[in-house]
Every structure is written in C-alpha cells, then in structure tokens.
mmCIF file with all atom_site columns, C-alpha atoms in Angstrom:
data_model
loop_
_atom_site.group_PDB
_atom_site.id
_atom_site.type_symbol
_atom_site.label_atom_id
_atom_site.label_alt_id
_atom_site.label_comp_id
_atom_site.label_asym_id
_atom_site.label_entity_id
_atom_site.label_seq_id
_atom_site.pdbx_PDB_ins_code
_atom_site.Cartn_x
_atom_site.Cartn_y
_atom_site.Cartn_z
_atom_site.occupancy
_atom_site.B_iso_or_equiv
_atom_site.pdbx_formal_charge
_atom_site.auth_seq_id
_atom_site.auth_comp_id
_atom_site.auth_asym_id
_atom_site.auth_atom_id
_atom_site.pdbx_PDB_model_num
ATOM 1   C CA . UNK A 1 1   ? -1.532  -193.206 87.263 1.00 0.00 ? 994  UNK A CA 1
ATOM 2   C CA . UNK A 1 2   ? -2.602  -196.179 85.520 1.00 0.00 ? 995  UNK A CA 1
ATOM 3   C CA . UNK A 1 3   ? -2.939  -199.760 86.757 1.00 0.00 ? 996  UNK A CA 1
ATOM 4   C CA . UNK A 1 4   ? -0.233  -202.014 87.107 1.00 0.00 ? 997  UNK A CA 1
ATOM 5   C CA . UNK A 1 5   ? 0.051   -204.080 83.611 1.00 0.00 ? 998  UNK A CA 1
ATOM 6   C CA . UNK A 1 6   ? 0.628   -207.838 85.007 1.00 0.00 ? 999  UNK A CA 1
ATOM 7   C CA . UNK A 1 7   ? -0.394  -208.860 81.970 1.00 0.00 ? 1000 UNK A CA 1
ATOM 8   C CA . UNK A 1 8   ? 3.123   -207.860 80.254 1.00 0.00 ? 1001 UNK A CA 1
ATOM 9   C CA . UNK A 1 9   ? 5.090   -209.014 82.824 1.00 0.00 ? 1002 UNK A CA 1
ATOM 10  C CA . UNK A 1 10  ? 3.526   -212.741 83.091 1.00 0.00 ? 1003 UNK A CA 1
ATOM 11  C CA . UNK A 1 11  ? 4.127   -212.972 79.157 1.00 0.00 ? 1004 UNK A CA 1
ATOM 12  C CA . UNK A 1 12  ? 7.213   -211.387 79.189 1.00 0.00 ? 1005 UNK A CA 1
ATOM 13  C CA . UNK A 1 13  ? 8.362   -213.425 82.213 1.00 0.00 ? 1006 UNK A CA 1
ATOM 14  C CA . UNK A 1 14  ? 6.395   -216.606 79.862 1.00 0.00 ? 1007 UNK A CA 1
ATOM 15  C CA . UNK A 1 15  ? 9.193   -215.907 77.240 1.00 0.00 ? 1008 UNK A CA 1
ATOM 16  C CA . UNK A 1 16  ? 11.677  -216.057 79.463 1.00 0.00 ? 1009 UNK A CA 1
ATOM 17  C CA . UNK A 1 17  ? 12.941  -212.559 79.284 1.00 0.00 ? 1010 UNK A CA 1
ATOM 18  C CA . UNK A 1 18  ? 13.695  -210.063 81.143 1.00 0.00 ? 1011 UNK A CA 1
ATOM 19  C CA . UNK A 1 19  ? 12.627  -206.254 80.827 1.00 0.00 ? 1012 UNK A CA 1
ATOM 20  C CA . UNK A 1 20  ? 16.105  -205.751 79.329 1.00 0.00 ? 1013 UNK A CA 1
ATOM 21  C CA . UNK A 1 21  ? 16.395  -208.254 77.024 1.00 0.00 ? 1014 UNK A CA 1
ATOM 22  C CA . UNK A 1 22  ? 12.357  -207.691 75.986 1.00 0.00 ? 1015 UNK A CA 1
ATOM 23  C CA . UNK A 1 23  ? 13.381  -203.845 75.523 1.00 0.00 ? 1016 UNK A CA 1
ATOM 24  C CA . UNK A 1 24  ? 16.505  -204.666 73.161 1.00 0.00 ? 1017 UNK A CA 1
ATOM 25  C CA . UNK A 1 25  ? 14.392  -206.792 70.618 1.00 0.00 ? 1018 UNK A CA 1
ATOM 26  C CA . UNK A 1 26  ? 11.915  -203.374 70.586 1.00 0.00 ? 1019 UNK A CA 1
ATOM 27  C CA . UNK A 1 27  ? 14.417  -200.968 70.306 1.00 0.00 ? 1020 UNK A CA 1
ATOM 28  C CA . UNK A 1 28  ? 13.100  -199.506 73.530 1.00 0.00 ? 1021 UNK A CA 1
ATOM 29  C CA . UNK A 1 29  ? 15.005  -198.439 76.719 1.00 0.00 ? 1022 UNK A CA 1
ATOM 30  C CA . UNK A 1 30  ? 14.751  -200.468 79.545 1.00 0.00 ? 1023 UNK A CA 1
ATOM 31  C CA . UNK A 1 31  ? 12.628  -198.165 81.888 1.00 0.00 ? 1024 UNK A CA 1
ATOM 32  C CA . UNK A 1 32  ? 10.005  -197.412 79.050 1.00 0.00 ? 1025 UNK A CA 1
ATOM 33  C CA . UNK A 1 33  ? 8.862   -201.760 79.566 1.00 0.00 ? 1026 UNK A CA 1
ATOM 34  C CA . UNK A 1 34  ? 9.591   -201.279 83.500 1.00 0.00 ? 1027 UNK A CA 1
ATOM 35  C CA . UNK A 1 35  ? 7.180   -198.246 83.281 1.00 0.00 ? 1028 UNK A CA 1
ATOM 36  C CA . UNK A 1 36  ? 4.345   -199.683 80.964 1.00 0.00 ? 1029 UNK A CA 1
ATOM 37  C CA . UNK A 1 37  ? 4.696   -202.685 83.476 1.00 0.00 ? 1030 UNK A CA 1
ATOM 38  C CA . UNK A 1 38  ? 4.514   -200.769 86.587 1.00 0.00 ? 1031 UNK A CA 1
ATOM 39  C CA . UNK A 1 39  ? 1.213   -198.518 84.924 1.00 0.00 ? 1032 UNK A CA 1
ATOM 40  C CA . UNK A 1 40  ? 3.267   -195.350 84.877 1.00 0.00 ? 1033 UNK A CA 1
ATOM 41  C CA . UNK A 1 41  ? 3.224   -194.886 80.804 1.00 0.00 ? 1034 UNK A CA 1
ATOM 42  C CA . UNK A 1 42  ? 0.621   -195.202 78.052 1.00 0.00 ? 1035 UNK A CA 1
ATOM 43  C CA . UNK A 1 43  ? 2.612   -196.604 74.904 1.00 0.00 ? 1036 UNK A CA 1
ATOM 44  C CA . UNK A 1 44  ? 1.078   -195.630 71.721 1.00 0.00 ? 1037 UNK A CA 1
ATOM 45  C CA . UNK A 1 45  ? -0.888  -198.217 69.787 1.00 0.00 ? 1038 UNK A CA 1
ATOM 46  C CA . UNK A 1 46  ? 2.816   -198.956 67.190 1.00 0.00 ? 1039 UNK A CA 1
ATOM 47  C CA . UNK A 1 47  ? 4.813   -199.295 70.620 1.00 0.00 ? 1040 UNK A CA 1
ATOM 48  C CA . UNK A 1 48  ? 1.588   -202.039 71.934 1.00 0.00 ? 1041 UNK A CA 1
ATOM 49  C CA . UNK A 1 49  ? 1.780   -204.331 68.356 1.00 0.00 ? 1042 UNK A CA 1
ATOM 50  C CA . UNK A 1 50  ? 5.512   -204.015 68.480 1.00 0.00 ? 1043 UNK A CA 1
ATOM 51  C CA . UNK A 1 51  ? 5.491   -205.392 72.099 1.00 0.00 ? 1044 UNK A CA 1
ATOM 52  C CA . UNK A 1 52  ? 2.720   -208.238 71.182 1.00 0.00 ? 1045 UNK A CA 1
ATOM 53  C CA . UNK A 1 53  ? 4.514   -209.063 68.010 1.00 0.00 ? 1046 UNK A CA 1
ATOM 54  C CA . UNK A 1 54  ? 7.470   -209.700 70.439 1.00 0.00 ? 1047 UNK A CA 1
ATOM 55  C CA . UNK A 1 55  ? 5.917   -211.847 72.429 1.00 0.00 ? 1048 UNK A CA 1
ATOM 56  C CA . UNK A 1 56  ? 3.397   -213.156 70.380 1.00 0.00 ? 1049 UNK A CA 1
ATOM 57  C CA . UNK A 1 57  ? 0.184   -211.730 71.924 1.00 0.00 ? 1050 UNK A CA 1
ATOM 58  C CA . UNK A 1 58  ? -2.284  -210.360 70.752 1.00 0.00 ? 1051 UNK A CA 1
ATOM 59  C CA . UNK A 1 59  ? -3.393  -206.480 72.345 1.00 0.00 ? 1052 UNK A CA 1
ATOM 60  C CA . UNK A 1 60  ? -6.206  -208.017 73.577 1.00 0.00 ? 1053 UNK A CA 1
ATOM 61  C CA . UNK A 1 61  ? -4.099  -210.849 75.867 1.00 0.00 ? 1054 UNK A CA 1
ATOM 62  C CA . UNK A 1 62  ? -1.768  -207.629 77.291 1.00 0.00 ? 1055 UNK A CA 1
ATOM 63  C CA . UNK A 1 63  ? -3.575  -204.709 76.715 1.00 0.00 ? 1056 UNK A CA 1
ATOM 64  C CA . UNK A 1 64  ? -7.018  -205.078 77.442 1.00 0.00 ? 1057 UNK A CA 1
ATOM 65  C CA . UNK A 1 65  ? -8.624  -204.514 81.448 1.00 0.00 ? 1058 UNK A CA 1
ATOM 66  C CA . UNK A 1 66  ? -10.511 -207.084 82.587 1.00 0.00 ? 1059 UNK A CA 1
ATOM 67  C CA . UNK B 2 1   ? 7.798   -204.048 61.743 1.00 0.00 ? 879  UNK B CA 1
ATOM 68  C CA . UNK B 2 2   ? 11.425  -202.836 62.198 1.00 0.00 ? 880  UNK B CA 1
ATOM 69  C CA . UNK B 2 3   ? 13.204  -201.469 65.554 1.00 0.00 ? 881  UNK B CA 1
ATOM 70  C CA . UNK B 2 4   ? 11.113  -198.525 67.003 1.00 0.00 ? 882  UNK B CA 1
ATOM 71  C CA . UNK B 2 5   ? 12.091  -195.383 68.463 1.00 0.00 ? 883  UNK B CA 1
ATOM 72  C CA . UNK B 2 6   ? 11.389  -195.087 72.154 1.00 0.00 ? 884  UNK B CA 1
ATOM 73  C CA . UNK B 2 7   ? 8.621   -192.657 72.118 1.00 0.00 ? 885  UNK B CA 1
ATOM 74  C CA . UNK B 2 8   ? 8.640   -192.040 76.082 1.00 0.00 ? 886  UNK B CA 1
ATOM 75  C CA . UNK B 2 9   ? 12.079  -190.589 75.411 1.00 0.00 ? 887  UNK B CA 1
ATOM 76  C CA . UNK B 2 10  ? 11.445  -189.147 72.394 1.00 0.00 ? 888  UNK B CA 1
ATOM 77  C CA . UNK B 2 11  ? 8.382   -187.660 73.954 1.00 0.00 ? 889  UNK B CA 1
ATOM 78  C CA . UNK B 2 12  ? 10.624  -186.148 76.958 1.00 0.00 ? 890  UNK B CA 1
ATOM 79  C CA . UNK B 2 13  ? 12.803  -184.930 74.703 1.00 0.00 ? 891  UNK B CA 1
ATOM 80  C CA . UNK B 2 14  ? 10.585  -182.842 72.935 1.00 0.00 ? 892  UNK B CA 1
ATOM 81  C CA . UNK B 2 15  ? 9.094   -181.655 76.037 1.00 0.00 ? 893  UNK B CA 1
ATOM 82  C CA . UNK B 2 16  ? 12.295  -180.236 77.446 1.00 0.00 ? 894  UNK B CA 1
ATOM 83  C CA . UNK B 2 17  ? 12.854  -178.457 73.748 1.00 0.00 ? 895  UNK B CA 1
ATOM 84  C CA . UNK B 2 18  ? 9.524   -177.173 74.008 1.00 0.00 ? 896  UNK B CA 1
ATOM 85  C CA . UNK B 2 19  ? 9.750   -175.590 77.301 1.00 0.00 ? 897  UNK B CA 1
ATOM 86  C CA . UNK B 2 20  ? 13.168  -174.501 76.642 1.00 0.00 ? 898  UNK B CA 1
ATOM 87  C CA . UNK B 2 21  ? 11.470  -172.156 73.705 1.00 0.00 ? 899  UNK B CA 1
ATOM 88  C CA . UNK B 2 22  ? 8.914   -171.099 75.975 1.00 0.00 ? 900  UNK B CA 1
ATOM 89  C CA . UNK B 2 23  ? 11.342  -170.082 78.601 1.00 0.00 ? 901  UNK B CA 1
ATOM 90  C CA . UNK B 2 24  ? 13.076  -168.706 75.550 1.00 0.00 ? 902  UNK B CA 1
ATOM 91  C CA . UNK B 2 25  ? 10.247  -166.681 74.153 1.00 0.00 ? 903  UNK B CA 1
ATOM 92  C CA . UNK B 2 26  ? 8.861   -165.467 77.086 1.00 0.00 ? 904  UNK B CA 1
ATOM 93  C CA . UNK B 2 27  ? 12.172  -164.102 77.857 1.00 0.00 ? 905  UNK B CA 1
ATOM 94  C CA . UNK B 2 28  ? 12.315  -161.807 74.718 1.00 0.00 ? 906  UNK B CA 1
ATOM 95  C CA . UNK B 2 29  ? 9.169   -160.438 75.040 1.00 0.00 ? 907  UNK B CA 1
ATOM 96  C CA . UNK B 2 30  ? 10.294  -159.618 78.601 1.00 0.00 ? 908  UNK B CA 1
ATOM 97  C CA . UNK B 2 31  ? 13.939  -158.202 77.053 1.00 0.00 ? 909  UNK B CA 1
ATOM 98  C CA . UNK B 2 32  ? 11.603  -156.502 74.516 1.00 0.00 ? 910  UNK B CA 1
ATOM 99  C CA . UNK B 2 33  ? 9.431   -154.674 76.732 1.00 0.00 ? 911  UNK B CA 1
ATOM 100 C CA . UNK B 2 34  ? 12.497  -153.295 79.435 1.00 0.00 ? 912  UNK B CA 1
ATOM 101 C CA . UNK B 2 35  ? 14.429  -151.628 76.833 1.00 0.00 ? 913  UNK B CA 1
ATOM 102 C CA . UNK B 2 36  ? 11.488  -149.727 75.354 1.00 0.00 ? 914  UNK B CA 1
ATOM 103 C CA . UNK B 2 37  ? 9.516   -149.482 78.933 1.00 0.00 ? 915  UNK B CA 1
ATOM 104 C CA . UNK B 2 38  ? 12.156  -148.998 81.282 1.00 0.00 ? 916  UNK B CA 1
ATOM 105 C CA . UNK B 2 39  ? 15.460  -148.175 79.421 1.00 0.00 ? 917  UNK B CA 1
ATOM 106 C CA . UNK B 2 40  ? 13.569  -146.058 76.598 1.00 0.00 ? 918  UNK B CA 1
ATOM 107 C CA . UNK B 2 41  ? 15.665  -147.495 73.806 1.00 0.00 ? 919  UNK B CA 1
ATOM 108 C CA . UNK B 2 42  ? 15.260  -146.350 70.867 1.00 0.00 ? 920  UNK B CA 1
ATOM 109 C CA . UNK B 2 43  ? 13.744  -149.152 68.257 1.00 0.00 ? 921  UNK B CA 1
ATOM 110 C CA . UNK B 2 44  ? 16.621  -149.436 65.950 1.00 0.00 ? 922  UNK B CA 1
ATOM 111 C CA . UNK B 2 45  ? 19.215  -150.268 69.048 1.00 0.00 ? 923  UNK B CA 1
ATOM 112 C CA . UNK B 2 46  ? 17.081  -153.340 69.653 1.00 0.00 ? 924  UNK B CA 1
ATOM 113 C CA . UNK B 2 47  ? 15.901  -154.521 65.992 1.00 0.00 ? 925  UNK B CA 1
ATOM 114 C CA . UNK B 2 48  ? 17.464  -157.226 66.344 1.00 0.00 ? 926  UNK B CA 1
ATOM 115 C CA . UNK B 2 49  ? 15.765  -158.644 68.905 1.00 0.00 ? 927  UNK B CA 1
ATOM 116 C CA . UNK B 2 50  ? 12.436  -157.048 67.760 1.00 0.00 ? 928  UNK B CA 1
ATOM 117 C CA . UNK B 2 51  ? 12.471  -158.599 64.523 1.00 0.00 ? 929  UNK B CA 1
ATOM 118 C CA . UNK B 2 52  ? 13.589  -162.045 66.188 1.00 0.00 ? 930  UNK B CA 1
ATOM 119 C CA . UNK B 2 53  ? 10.389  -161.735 68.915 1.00 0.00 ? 931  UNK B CA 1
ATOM 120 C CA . UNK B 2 54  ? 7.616   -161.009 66.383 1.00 0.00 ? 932  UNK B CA 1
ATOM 121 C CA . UNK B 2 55  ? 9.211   -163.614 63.679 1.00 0.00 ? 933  UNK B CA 1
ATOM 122 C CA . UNK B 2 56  ? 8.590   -166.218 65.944 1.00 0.00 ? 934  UNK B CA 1
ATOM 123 C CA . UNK B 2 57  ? 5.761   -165.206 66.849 1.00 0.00 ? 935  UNK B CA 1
ATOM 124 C CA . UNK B 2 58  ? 4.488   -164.897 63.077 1.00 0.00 ? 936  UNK B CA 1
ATOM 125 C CA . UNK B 2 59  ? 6.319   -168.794 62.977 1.00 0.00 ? 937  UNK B CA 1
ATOM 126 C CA . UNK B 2 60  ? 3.759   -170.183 65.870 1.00 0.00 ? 938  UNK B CA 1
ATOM 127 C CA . UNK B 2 61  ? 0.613   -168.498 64.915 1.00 0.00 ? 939  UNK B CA 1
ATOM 128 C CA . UNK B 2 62  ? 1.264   -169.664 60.894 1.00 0.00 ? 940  UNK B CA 1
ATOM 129 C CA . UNK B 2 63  ? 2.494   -173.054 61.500 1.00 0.00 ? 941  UNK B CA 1
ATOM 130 C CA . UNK B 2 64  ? -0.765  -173.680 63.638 1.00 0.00 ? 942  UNK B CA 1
ATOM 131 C CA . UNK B 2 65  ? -2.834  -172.232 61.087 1.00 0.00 ? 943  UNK B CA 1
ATOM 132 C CA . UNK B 2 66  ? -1.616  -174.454 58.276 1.00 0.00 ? 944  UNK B CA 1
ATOM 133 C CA . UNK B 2 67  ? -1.417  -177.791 60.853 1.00 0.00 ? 945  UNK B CA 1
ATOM 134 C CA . UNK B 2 68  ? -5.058  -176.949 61.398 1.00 0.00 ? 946  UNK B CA 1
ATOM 135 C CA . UNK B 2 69  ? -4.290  -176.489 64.803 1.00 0.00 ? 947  UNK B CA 1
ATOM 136 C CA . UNK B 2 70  ? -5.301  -172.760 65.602 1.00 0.00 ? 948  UNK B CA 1
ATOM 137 C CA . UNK B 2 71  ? -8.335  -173.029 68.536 1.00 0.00 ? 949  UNK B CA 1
ATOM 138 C CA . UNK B 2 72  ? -9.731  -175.769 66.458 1.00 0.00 ? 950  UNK B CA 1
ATOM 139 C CA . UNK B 2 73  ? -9.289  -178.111 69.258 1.00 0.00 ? 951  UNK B CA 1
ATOM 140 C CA . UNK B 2 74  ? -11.772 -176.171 71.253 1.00 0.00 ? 952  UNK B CA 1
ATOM 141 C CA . UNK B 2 75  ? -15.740 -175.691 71.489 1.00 0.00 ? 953  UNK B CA 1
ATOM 142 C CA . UNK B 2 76  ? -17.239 -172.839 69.389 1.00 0.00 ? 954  UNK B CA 1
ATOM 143 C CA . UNK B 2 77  ? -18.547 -171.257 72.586 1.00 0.00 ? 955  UNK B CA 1
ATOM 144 C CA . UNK B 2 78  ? -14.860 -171.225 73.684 1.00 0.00 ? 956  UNK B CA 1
ATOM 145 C CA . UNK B 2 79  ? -13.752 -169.848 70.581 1.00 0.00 ? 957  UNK B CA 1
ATOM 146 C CA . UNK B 2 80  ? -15.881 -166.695 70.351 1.00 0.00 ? 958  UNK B CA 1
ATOM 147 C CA . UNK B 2 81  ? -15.109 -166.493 74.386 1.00 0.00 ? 959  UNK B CA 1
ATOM 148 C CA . UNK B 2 82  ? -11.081 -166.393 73.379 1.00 0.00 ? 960  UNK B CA 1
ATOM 149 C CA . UNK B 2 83  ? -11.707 -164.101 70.657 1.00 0.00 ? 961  UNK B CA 1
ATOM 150 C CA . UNK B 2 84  ? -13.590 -161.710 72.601 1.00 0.00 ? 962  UNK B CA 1
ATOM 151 C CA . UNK B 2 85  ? -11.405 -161.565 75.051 1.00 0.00 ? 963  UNK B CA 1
ATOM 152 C CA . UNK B 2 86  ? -7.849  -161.217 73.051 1.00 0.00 ? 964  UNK B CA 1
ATOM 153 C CA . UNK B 2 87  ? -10.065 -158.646 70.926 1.00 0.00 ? 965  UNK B CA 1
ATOM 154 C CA . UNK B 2 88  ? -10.656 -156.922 74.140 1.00 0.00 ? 966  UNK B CA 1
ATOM 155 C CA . UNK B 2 89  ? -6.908  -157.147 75.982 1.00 0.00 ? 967  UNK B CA 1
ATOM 156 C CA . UNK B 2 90  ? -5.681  -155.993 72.841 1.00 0.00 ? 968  UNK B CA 1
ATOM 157 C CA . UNK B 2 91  ? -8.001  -153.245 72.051 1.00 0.00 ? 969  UNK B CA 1
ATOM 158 C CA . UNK B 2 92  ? -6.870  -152.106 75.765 1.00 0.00 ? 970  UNK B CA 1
ATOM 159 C CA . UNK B 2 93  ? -3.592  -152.232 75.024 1.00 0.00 ? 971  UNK B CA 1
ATOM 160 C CA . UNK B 2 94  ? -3.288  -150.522 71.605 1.00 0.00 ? 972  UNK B CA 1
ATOM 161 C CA . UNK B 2 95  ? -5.278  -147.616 73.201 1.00 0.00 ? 973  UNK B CA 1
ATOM 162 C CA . UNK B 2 96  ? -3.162  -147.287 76.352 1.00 0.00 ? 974  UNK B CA 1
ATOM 163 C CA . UNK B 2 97  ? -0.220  -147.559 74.013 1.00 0.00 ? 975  UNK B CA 1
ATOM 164 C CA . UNK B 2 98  ? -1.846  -144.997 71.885 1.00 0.00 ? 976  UNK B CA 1
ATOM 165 C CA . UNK B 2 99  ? -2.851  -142.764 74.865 1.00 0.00 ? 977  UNK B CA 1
ATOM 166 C CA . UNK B 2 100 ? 0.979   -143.056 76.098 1.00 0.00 ? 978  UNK B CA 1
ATOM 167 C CA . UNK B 2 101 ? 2.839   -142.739 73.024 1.00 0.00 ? 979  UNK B CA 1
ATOM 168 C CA . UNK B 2 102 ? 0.736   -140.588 70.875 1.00 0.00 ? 980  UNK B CA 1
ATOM 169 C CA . UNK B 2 103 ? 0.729   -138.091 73.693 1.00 0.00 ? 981  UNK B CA 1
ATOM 170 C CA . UNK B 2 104 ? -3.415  -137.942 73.526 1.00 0.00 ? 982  UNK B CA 1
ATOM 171 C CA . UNK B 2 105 ? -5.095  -135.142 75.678 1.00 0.00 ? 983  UNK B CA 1
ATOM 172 C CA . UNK B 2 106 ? -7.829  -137.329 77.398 1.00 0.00 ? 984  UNK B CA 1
ATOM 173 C CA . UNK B 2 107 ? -9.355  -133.492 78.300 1.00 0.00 ? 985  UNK B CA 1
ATOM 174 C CA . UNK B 2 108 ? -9.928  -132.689 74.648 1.00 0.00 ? 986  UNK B CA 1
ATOM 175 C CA . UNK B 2 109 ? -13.102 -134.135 73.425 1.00 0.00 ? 987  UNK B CA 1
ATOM 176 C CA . UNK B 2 110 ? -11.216 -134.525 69.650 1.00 0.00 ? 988  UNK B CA 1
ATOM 177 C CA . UNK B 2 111 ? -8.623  -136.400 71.227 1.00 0.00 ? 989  UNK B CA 1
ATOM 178 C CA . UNK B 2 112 ? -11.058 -138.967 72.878 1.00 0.00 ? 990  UNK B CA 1
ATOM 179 C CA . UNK B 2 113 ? -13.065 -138.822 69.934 1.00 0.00 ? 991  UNK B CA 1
ATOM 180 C CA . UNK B 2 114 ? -10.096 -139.778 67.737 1.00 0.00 ? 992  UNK B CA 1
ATOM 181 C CA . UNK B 2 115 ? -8.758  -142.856 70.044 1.00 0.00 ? 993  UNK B CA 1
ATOM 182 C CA . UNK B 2 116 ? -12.395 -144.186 70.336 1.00 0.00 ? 994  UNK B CA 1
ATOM 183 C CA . UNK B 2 117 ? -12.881 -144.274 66.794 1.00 0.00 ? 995  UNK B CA 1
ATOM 184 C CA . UNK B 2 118 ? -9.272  -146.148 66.667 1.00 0.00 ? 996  UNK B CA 1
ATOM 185 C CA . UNK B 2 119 ? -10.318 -148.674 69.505 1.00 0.00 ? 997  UNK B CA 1
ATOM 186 C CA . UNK B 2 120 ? -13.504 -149.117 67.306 1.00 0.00 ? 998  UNK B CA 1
ATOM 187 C CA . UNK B 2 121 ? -11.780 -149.745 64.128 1.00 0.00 ? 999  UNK B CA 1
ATOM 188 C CA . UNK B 2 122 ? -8.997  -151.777 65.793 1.00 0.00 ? 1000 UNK B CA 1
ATOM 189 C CA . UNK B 2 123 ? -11.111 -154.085 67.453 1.00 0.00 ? 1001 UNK B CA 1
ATOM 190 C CA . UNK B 2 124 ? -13.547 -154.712 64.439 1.00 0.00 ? 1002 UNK B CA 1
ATOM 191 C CA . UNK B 2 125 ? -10.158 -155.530 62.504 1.00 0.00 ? 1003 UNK B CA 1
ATOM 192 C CA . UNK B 2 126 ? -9.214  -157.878 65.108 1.00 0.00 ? 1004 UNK B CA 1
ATOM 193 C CA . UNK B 2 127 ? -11.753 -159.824 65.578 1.00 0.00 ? 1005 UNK B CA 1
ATOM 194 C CA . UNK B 2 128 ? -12.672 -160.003 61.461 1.00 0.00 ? 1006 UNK B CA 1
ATOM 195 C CA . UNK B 2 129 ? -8.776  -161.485 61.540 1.00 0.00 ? 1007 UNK B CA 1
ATOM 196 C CA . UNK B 2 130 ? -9.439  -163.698 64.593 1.00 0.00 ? 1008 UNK B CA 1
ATOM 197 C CA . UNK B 2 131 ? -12.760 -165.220 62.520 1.00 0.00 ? 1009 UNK B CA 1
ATOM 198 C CA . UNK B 2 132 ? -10.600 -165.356 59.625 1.00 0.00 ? 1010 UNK B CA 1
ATOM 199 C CA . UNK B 2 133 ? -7.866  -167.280 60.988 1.00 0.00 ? 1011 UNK B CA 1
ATOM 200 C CA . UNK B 2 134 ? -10.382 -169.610 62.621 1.00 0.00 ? 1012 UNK B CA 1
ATOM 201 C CA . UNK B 2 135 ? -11.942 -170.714 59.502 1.00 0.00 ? 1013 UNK B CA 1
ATOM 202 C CA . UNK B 2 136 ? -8.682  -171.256 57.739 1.00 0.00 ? 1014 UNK B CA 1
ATOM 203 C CA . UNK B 2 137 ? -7.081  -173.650 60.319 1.00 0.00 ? 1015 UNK B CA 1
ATOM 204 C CA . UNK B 2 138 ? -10.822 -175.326 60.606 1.00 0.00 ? 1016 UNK B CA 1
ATOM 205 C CA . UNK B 2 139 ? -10.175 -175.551 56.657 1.00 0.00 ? 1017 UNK B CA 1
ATOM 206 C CA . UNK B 2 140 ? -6.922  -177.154 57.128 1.00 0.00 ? 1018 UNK B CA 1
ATOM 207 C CA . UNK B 2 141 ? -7.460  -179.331 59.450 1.00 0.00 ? 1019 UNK B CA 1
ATOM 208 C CA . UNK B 2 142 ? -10.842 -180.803 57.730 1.00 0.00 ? 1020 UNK B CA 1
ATOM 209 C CA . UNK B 2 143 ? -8.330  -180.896 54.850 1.00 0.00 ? 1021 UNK B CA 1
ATOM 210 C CA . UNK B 2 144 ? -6.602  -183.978 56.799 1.00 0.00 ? 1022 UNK B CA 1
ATOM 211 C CA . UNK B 2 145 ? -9.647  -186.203 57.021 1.00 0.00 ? 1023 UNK B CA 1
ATOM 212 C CA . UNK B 2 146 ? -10.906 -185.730 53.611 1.00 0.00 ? 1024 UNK B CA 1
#
C-alpha cells in the first residue's frame, strides 16, 4: 500500500473540515477521503482536481511525494 | 466541475458484478460439460443452456475485439506464445473429441490418416483466425488514438 497522504489531511484539517464534511462537497463517501488519507486508495486524476478544487490546492501541494 | 461519483465504490461495484459473471460463466460451461460428459444428454434437452454458454462467449470475445482490447495489451512475443498454445489445447481437444465421438479406429491407418489431416486443417484455421482477430482489435484500438 501506498504512503500515508498528510498532505490532504493538513489542508483538509486547514479548511476546517472534517473527512465528512470534505466528502459531502465531492460527492464522495466518507471512507473513500479516510482511505486516500490513510494511502490505501489511488483516486483517479478527476477525483484529485475535484479534491484540490475543494480545497483550493493545487495537485502539486496534495498530490505530489516529496 | 459538478458532484462526482465515488469511483472506489463504483469501482467495487463493478468488481463484485464482474466476478459474479465469472462465477456465472464458469458455472455453465461446467453445467454444459456434465450433461453431455456424464449424464449423456442429448443436445436438444440442454439448448438452452448451450446457446446461452457460447452467446456469451461470442459477447466477450466480440466486445473485446471492437474495444480494441483482444491481447493487445500484451507483447508480440506473448501473443504468438498465447496463440500457439490455445491453437495447440484446442487442436487437442477437437481431436480427442473427434477420436471419442466420431468413433475413430486409432488401429486403422485411414482413420489416423483422416484425424491428422483434420488436426492439420483445424489448427491452420485457428491460428489464421487467432492472427486475424489480433490485427482487428490492434486496428481498433489504434482507431482510438488517431
């Protein structure tokens, strides 16, 4: 499995929301953010830009490994 | 850019589906080959089913054809491995099936004349349907970047 995705979670956490609230305004289910977070699911490139649009990132600030 | 799908879900979803069919096909292939192997049915009690088996069959190998999708995700050395080897399993099989069903004498030099000359034949048809069906999915799938 994949890393953990801190990233996400500081700029959710940034925006004050919480997975739920961050997985309403996507139109996702709670456990898909809690399972990008915790590195156990590869979104697909529309489910990234929809998350970044959400929280006003770009895929480089959540996506990309240092 | 509007509310999206959840595509893990979606994803699982379409996994379960897909193994259900599997489990599904698998299965009639298996009911398929008791009645006529074990229960020596006669064709017509188990059309039905027949027709069902190889229509999906014909469904999987044409959709994958047009979607491009047919061994074109593979290396060329791969490809001519696969095709050898289905064009071998099923050359087998025809000729045991043949050898079993036709009642062939494997004594009588005519008889194993006949079925090698059938194995021959069957297995040059094969494989010039194999290539065939290669080069059209490669065809439709280069269709998609063009």
């Amino acid at each position: 499995m994949g890393d953990k995705n801190n990233k996400l979670k500081l700029a959710r956490i940034e925006r004050d929301l919480t997975q739920e609230q961050l997985a309403d305004k996507i139109g996702v289910t709670r456990q898909t953010i809690g399972l990008i977070e915790a590195g156990k699911y590869n979104p697909t490139i529309k489910l990234c830009i929809a998350i970044c649009k959400e929280l006003n990132k770009t895929l480089d600030d959540i996506f990309w490994e240092d | 850019m509007g509310k999206i799908i959840d595509e893990r879900i979606l994803a699982g979803k379409r996994k379960i589906n897909s193994s259900a069919f599997g489990i599904c096909f698998l299965a009639l292939w298996g009911i398929l080959l008791y009645r006529q192997l074990i229960l020596h049915q006669d064709i017509r009690e188990y059309a039905d089913i027949f027709l069902l088996t190889v229509g999906i069959s014909i469904y999987v190998v044409v959709n994958n054809i047009l979607q491009g999708f047919y061994y074109t995700y593979r290396s060329r050395s791969t490809q001519k491995k696969t095709l050898l080897i289905g064009a071998l399993t099923g050359t087998i099989v025809f000729s045991t099936v043949q050898v079993l069903i036709m009642n062939y004498d494997l004594t009588n030099g005519k008889d194993v004349s006949k079925l090698i000359l059938q194995a021959i034949i069957f297995l040059a048809v094969w494989i010039a349907c194999q290539h065939a069906l290669f080069k059209i999915s490669e065809k439709q799938a280069d269709k998609d970047i063009e």
